[in-house]
Short mmCIF file of C-alpha atoms in Angstrom, two decimals:
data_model
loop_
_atom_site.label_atom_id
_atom_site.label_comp_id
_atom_site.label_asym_id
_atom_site.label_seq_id
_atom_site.Cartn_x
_atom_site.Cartn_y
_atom_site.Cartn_z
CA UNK A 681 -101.72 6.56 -123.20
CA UNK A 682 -100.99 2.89 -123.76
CA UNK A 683 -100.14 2.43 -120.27
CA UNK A 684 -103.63 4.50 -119.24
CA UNK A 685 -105.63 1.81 -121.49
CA UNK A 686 -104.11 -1.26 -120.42
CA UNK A 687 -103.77 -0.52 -116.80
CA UNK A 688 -106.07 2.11 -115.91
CA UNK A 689 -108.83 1.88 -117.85
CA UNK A 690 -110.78 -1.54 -116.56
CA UNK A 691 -110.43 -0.61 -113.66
CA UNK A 692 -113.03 2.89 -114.08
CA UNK A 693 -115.78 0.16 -115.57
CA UNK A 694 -117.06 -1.27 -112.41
CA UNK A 695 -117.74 1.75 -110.75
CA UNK A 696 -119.49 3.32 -113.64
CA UNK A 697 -123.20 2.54 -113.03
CA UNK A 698 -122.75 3.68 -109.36
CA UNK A 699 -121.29 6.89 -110.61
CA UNK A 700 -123.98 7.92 -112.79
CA UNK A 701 -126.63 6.95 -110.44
CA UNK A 702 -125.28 9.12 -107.51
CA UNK A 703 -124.45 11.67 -109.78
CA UNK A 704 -128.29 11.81 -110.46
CA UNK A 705 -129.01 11.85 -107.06
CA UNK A 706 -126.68 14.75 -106.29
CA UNK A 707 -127.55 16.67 -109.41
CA UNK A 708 -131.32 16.40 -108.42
CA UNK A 709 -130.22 17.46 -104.14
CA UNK A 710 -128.81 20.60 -106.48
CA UNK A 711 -131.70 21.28 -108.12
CA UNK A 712 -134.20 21.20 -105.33
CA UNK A 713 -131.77 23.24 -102.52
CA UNK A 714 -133.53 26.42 -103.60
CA UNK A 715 -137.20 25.39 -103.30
CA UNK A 716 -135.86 24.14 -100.12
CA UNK A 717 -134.78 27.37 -98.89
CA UNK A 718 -137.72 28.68 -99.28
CA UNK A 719 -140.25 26.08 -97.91
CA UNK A 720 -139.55 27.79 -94.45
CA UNK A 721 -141.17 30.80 -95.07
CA UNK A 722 -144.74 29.19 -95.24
CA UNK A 723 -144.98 27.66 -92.09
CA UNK A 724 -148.68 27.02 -92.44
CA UNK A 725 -148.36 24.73 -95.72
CA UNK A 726 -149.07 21.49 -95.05
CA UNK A 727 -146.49 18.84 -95.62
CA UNK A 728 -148.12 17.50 -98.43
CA UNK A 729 -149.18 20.68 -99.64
CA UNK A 730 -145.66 21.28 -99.50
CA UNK A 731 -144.82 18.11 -101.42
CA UNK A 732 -146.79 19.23 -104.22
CA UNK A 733 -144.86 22.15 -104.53
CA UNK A 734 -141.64 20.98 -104.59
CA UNK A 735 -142.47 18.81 -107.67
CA UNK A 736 -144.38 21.48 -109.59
CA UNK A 737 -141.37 24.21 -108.97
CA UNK A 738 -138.37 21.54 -109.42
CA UNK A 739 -140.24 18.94 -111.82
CA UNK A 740 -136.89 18.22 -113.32
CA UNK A 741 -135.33 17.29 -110.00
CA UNK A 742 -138.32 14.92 -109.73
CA UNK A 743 -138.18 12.99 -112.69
CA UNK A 744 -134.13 12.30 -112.02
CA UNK A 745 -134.91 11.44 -108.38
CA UNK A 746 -137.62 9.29 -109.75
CA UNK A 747 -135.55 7.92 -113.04
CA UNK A 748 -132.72 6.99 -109.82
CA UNK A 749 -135.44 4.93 -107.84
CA UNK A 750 -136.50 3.19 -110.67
CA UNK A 751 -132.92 2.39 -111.81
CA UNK A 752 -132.32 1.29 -108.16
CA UNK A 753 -135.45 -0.48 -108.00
CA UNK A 754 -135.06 -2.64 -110.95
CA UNK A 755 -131.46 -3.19 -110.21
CA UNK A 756 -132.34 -4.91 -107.14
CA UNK A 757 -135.11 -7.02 -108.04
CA UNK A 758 -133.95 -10.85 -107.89
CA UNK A 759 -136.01 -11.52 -111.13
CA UNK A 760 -134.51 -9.46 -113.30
CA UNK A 761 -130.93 -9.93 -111.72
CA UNK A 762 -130.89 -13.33 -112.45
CA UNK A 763 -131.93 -13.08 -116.11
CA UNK A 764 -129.36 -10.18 -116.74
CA UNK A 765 -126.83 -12.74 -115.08
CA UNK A 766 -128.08 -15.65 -116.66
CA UNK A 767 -127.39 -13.80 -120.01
CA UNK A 768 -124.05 -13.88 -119.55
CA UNK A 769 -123.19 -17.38 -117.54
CA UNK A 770 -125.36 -20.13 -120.13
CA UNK A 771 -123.55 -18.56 -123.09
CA UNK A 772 -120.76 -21.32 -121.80
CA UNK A 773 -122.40 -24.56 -119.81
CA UNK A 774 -120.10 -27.14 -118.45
CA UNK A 775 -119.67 -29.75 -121.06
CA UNK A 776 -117.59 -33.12 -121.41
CA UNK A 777 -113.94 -31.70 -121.22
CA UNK A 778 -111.52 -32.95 -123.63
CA UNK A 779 -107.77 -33.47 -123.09
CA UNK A 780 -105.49 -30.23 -123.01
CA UNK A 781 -102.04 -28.99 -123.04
CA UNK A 782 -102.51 -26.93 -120.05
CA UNK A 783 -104.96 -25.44 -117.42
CA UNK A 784 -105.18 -21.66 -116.85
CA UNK A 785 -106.84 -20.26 -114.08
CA UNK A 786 -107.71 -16.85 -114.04
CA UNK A 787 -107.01 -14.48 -111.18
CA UNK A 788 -109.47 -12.31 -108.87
CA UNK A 789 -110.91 -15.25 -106.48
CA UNK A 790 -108.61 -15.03 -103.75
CA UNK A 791 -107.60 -12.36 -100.72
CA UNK A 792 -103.95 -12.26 -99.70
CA UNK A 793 -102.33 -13.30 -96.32
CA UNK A 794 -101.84 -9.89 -94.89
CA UNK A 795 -102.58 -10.28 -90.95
CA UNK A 796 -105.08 -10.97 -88.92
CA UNK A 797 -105.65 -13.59 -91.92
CA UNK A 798 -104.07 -16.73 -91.02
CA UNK A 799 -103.95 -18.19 -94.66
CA UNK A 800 -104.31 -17.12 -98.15
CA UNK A 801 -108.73 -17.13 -98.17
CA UNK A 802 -110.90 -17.18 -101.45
CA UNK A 803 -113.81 -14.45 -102.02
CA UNK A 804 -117.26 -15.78 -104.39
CA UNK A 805 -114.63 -16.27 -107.03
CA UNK A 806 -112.96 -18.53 -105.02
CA UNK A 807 -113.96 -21.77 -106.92
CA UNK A 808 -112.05 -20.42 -110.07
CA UNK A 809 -108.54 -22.24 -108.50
CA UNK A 810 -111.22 -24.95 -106.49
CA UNK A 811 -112.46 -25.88 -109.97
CA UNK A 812 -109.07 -25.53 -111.69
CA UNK A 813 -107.38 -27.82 -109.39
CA UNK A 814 -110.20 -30.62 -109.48
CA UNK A 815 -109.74 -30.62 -113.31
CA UNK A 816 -106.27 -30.88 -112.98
CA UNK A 817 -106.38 -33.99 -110.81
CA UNK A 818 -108.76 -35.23 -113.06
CA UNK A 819 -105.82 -35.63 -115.54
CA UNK A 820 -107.11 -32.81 -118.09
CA UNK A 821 -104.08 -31.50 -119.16
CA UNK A 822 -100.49 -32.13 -117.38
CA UNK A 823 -100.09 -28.04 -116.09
CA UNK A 824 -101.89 -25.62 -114.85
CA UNK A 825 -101.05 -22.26 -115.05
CA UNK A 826 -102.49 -19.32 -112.45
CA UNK A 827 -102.37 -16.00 -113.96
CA UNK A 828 -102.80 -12.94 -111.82
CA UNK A 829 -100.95 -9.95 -110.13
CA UNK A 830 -101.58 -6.75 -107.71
CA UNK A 831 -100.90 -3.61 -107.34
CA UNK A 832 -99.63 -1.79 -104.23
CA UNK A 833 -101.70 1.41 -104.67
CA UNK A 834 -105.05 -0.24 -104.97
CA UNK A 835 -107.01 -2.54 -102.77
CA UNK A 836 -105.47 -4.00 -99.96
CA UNK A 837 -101.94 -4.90 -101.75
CA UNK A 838 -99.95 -7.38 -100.96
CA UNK A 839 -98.48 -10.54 -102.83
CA UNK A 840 -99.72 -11.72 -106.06
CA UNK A 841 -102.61 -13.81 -106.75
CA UNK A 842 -100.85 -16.30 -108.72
CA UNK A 843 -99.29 -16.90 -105.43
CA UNK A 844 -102.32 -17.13 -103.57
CA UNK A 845 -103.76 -19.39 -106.32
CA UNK A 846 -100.10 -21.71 -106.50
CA UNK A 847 -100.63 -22.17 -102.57
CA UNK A 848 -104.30 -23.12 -102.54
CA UNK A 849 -104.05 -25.26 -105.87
CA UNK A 850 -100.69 -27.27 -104.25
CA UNK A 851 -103.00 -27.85 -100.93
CA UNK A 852 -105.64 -29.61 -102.83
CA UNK A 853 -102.85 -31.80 -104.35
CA UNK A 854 -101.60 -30.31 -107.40
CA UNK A 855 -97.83 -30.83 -107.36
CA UNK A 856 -95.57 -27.52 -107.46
CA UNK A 857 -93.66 -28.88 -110.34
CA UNK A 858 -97.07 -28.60 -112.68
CA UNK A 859 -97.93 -24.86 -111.38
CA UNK A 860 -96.61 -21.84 -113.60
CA UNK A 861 -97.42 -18.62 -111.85
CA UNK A 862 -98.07 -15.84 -114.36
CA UNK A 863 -98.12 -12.68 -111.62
CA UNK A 864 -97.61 -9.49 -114.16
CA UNK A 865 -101.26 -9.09 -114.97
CA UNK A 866 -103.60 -6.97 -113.87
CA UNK A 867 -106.94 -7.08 -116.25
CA UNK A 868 -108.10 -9.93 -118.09
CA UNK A 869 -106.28 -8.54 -121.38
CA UNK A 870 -102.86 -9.28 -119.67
CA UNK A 871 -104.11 -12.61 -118.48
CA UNK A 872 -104.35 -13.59 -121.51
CA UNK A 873 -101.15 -11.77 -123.43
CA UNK A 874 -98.84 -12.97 -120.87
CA UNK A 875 -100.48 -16.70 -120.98
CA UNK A 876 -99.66 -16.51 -124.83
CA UNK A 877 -96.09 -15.79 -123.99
CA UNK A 878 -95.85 -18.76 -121.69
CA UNK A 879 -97.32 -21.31 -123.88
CA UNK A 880 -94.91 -20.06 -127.14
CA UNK A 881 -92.08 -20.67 -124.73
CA UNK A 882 -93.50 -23.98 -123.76
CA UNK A 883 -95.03 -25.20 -127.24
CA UNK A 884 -98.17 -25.54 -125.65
CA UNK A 885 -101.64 -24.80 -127.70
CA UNK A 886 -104.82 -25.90 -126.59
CA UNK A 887 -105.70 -24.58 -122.67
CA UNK A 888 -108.64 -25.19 -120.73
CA UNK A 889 -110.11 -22.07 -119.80
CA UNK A 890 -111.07 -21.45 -116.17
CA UNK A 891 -112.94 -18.50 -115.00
CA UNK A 892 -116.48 -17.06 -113.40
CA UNK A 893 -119.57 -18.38 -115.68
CA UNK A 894 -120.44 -14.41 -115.41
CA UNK A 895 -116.81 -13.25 -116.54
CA UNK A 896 -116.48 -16.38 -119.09
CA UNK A 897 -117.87 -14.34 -122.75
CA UNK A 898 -115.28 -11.44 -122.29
CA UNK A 899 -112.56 -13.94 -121.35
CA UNK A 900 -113.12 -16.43 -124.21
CA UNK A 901 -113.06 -13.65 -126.75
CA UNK A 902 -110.13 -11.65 -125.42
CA UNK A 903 -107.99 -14.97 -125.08
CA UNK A 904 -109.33 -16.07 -128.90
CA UNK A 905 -108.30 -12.21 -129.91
CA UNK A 906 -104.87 -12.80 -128.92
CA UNK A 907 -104.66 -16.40 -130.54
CA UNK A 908 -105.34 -18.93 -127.72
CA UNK A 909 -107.16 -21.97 -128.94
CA UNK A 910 -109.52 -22.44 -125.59
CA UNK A 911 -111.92 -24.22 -123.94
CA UNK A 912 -114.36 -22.72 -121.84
CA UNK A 913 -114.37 -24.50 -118.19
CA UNK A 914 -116.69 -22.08 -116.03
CA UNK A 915 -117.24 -22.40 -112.51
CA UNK A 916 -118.90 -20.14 -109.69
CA UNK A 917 -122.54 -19.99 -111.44
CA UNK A 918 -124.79 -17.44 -109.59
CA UNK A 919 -127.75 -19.09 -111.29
CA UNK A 920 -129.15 -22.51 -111.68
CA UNK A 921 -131.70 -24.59 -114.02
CA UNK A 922 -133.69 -25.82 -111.66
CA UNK A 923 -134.05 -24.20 -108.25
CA UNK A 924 -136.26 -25.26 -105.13
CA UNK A 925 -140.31 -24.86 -104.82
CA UNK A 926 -140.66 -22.01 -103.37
CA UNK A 927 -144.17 -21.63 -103.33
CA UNK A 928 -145.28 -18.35 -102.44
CA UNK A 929 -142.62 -17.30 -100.70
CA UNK A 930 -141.43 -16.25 -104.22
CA UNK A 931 -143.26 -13.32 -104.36
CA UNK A 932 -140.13 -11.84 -101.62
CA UNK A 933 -137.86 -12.12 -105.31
CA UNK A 934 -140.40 -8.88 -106.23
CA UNK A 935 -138.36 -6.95 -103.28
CA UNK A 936 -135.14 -5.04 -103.40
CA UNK A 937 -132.42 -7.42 -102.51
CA UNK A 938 -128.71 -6.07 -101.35
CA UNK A 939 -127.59 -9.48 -103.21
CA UNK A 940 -129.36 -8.71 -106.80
CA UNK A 941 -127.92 -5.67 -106.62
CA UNK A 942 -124.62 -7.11 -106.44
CA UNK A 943 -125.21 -9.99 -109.19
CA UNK A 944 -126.77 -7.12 -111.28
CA UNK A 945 -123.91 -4.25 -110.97
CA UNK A 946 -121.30 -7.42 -111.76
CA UNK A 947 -123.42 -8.37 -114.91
CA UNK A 948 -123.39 -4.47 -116.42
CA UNK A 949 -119.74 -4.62 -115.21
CA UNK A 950 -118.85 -7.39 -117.92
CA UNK A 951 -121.19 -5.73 -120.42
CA UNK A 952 -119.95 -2.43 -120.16
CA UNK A 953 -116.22 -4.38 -120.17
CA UNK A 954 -116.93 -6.07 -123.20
CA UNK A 955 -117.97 -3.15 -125.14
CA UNK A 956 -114.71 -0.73 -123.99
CA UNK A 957 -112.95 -4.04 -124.48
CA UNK A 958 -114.28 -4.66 -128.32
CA UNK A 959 -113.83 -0.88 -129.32
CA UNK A 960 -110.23 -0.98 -128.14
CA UNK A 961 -109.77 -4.07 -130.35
CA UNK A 962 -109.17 -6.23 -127.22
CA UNK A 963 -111.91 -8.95 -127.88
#
């Protein structure tokens, strides 16, 4: 059971909005198959006559077709996507950094080398290690440490991404000597238990903590749960103070948009995380 919670668990959040939308869809398909099978046998209805049916007969099938579009609608307007991310990412801004004992940088921005790739590459997370390795040259603390691993049986497998991390991190000039690669964890909970062990061993304290502005509240409580004094450091903001004059060009923010969808379904993500998270005690 302890394995289920730990392991298992976060990984069933993200797909959890999608689930119950489709399963509204299909339950709604369900309920309108039988006025369906029997629109054929009045060919002489109109089509809209034939509309009007179908929602007075199935008016239950309506309103969760209709309750779906909505959801889908609102999900993938850019207005409301960026105030449902924005939420989340100005709860930490980037501040004046003070000195630390070490820099951790969580996983999930980078895609292993498995061929045709010809390197390790970085996904919209990417500037998690960018941003971890800039601070580290900027003499914020003396190492960093790059905490994520991967499992075989889910997602494309491969090596570690504390590897991926170490290799991208000594590229931009951060010596190998200062890197500690933490590659048992796979949720944000073991990022920050297995960190804990590291710095006990090490009689390090205080860590700058490196991470997605979006994913940044869950992480900061869960490593503050387990008893790591940090400092938020967020990087990869999806949304800005001041953005360009648009004028009324704007007004294409009122359509659905594949990319609010996206920022929207990754904001419930770390909602719906940091609830499961708080009522298993986690954060």
């Amino acid at each position: 059971m302890s394995l289920f919670l730990s392991k298992l668990l976060p990984l069933f959040i993200y797909p959890l909005g999608l689930s119950i939308l489709l399963l509204i869809v299909v339950l709604s398909i369900f309920l309108w198959r039988p006025v369906f099978g029997r629109s054929g046998r009045s060919p002489k209805i109109s089509n809209f006559s034939k509309s009007i049916i179908l929602f007075r007969k199935s008016r239950l099938a309506s309103v969760l077709i209709a309750i779906a579009l909505v959801i889908l609608l609102v999900s993938s307007n850019e207005i409301f996507a960026k105030w449902l991310v924005r939420s989340l990412e100005w709860q930490y801004l980037p501040m004046e950094l003070p000195q630390a004992d070490a820099i951790v940088v969580l996983g999930g921005g980078t895609r292993p080398r498995i061929a045709p790739r010809p390197w390790y590459e970085v996904n919209e997370a990417g500037d998690r290690i960018l941003y971890g390795s800039w601070l580290y040259k900027q003499g914020k603390a003396p190492v960093m440490i790059v905490t994520g691993g991967r499992t075989e049986w889910l997602g494309e497998g491969g090596n570690p991404e504390s590897q991926d991390m170490a290799a991208i991190a000594e590229m931009m000039g951060v010596p190998s000597s200062a890197i500690i690669q933490e590659s048992q964890s796979f949720n944000t909970r073991d990022n920050a238990t297995n960190t804990r062990q590291i710095l006990i061993s090490r009689n390090l304290s205080k860590v700058l903590l490196v991470t997605s502005a979006l994913h940044m509240p869950r992480s900061m409580e869960i490593f503050r749960k387990v008893g790591i004094e940090s400092i938020a450091a967020p990087t990869d903001f999806l949304t800005v103070r001041a953005e360009n004059n648009r004028g009324w060009t704007a007004i294409l923010d009122l359509f659905p948009n594949v990319e609010a969808l996206r920022n929207t379904t990754n904001a419930i993500k770390e909602y719906i995380g940091l609830i499961v998270y708080q009522l298993l005690g986690w954060a």
